mmCIF file of N, CA and C in Angstrom:
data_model
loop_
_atom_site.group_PDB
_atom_site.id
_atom_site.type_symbol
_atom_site.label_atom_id
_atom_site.label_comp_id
_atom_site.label_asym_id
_atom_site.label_seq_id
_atom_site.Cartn_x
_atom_site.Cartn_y
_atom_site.Cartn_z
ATOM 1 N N UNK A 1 49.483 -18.218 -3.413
ATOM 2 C CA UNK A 1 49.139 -19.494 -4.041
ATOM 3 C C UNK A 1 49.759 -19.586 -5.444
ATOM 4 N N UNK A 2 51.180 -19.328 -5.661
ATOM 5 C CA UNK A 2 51.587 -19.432 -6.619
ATOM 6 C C UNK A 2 51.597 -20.783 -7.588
ATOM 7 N N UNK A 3 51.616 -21.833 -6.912
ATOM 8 C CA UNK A 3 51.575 -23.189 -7.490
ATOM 9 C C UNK A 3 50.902 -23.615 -8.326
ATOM 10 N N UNK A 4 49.223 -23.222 -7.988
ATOM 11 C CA UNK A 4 47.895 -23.272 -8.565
ATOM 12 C C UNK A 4 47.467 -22.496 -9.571
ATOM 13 N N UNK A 5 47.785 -21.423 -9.192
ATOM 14 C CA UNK A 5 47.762 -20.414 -10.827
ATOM 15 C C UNK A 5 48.888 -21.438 -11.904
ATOM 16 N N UNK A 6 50.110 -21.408 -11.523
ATOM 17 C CA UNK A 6 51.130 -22.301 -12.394
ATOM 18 C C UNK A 6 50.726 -23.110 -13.241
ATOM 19 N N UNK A 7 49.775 -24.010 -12.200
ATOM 20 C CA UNK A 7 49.575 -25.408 -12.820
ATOM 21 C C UNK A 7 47.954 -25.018 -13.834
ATOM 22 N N UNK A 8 47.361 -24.068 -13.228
ATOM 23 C CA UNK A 8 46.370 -23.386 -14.576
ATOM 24 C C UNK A 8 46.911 -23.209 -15.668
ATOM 25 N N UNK A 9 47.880 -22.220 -15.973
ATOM 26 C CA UNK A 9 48.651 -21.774 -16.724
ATOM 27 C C UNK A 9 49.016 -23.066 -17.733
ATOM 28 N N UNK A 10 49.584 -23.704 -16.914
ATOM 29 C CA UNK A 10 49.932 -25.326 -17.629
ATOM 30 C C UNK A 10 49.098 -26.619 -18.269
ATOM 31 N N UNK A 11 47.630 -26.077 -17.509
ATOM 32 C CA UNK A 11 46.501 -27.129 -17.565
ATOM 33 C C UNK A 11 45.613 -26.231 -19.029
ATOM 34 N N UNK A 12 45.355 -25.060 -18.383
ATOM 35 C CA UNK A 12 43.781 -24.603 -19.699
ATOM 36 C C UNK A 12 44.757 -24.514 -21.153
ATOM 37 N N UNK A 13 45.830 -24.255 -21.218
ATOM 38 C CA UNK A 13 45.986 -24.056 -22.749
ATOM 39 C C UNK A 13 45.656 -24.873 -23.588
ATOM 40 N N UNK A 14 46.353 -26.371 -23.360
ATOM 41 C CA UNK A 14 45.571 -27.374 -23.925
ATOM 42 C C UNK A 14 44.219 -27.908 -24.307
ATOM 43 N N UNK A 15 43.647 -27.338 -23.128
ATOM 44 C CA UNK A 15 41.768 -27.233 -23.396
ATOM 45 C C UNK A 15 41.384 -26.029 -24.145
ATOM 46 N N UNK A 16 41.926 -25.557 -23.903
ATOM 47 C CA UNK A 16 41.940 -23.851 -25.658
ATOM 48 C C UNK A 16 42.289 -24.597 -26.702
ATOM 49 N N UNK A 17 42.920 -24.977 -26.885
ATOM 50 C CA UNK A 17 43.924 -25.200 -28.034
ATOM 51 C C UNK A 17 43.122 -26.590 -28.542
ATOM 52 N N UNK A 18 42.561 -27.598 -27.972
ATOM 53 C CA UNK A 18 41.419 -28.199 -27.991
ATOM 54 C C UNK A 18 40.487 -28.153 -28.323
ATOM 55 N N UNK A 19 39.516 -27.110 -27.829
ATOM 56 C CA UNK A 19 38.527 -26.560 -27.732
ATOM 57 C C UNK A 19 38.383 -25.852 -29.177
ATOM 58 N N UNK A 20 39.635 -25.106 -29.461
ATOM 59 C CA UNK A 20 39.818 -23.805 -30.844
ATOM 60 C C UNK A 20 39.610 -25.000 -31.833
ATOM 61 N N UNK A 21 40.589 -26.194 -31.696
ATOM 62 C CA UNK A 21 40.459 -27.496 -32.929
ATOM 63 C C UNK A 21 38.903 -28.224 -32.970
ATOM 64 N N UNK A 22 37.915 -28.004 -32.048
ATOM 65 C CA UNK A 22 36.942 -28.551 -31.944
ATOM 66 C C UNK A 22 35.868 -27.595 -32.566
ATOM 67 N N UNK A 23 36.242 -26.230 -32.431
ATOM 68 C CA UNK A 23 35.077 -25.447 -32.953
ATOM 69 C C UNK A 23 35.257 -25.713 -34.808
ATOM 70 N N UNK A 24 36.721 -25.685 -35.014
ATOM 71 C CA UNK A 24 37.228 -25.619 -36.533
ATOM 72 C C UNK A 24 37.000 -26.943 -36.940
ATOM 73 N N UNK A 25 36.631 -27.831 -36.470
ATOM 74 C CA UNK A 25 36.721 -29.439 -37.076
ATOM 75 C C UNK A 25 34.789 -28.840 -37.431
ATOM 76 N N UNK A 26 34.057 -28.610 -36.286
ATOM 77 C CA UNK A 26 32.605 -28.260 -36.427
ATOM 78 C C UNK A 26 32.051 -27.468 -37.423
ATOM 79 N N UNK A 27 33.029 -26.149 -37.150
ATOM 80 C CA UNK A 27 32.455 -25.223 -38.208
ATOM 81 C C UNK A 27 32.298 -25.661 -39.741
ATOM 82 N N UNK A 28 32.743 -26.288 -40.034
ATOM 83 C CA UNK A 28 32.103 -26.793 -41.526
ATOM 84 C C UNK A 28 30.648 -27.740 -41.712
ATOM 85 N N UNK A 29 29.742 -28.183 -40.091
ATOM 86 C CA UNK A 29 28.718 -28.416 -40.291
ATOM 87 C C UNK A 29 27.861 -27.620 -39.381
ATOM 88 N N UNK A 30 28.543 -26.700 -38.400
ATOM 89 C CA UNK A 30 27.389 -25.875 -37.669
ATOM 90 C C UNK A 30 27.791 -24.679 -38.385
ATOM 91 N N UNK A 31 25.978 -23.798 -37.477
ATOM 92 C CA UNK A 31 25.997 -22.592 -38.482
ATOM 93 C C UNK A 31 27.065 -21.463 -37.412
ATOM 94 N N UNK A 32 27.159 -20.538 -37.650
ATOM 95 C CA UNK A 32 28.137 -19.162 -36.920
ATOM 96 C C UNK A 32 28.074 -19.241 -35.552
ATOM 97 N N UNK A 33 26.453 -19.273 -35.564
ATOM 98 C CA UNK A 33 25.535 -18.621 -34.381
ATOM 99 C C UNK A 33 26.040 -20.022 -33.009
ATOM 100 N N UNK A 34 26.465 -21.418 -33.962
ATOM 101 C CA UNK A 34 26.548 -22.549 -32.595
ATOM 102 C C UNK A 34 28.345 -22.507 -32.419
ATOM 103 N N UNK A 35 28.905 -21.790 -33.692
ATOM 104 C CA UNK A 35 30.324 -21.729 -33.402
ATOM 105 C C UNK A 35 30.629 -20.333 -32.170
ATOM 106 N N UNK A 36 29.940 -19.340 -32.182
ATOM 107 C CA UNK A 36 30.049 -18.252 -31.461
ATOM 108 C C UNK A 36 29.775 -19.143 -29.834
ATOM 109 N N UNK A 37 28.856 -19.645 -29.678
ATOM 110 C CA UNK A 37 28.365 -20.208 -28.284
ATOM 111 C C UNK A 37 29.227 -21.515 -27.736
ATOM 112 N N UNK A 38 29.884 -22.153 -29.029
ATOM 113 C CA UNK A 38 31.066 -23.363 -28.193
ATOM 114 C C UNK A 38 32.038 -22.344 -27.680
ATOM 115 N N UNK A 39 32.237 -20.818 -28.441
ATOM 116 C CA UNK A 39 33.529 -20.068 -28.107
ATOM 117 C C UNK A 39 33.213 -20.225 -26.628
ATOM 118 N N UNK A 40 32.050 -19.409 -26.389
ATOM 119 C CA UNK A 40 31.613 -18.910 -25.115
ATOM 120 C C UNK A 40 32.000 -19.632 -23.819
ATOM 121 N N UNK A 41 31.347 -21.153 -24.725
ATOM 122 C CA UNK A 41 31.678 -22.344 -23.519
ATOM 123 C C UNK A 41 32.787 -22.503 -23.158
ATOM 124 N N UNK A 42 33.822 -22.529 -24.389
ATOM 125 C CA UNK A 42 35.401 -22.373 -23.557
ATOM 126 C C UNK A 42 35.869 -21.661 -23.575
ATOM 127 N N UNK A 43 35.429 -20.495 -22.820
ATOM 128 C CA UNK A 43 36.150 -19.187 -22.324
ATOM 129 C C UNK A 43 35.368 -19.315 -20.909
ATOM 130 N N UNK A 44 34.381 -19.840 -20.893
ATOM 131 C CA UNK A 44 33.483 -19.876 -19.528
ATOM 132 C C UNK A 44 34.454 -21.125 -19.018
ATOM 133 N N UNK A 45 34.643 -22.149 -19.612
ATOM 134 C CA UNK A 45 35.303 -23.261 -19.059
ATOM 135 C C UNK A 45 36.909 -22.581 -18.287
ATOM 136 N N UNK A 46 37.219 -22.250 -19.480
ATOM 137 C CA UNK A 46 38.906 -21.218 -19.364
ATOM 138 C C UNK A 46 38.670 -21.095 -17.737
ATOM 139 N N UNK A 47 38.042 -20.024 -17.543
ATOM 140 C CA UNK A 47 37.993 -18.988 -16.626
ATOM 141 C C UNK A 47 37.450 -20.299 -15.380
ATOM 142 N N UNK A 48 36.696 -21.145 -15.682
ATOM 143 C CA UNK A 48 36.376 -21.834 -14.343
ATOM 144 C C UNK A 48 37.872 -22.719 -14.211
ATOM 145 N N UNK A 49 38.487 -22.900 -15.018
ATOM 146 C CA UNK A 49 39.386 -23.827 -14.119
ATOM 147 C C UNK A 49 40.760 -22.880 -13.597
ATOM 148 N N UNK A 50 40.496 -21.304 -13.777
ATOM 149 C CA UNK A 50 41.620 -20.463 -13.497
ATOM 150 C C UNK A 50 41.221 -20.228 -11.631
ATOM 151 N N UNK A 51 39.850 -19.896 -11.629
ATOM 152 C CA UNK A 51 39.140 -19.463 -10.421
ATOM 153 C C UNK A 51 38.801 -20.951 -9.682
ATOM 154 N N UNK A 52 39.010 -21.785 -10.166
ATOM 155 C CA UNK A 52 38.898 -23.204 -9.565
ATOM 156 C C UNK A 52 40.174 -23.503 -9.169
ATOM 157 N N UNK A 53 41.402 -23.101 -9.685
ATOM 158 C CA UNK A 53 42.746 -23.654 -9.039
ATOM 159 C C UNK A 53 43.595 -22.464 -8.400
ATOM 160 N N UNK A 54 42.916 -20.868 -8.604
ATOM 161 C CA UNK A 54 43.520 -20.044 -7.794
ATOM 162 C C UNK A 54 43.333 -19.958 -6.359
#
């Protein structure tokens, strides 16, 4: 299923790279503890759309 990994590869970075600009726009009004748990969410997200298109 080479195609689908590909198009992961091509799809989550942008939602990282998203996601990284969304925690840094936040972190100047949340505390550590809600910046540590958006990480979480998009690394949990990451990983669902890798195992969702493999």
């Amino acid at each position: 299923m080479p195609f689908p990994i590909c198009t992961a590869a091509f799809v989550a970075p942008p939602f990282l790279l998203a996601g990284q600009l969304v925690v840094e726009q936040v972190g100047d009004l949340a505390s550590r503890a809600d910046q540590v748990i958006l990480h979480y969410l998009i690394q949990i997200l990451y990983e669902f759309i890798i195992l969702k298109t493999s």
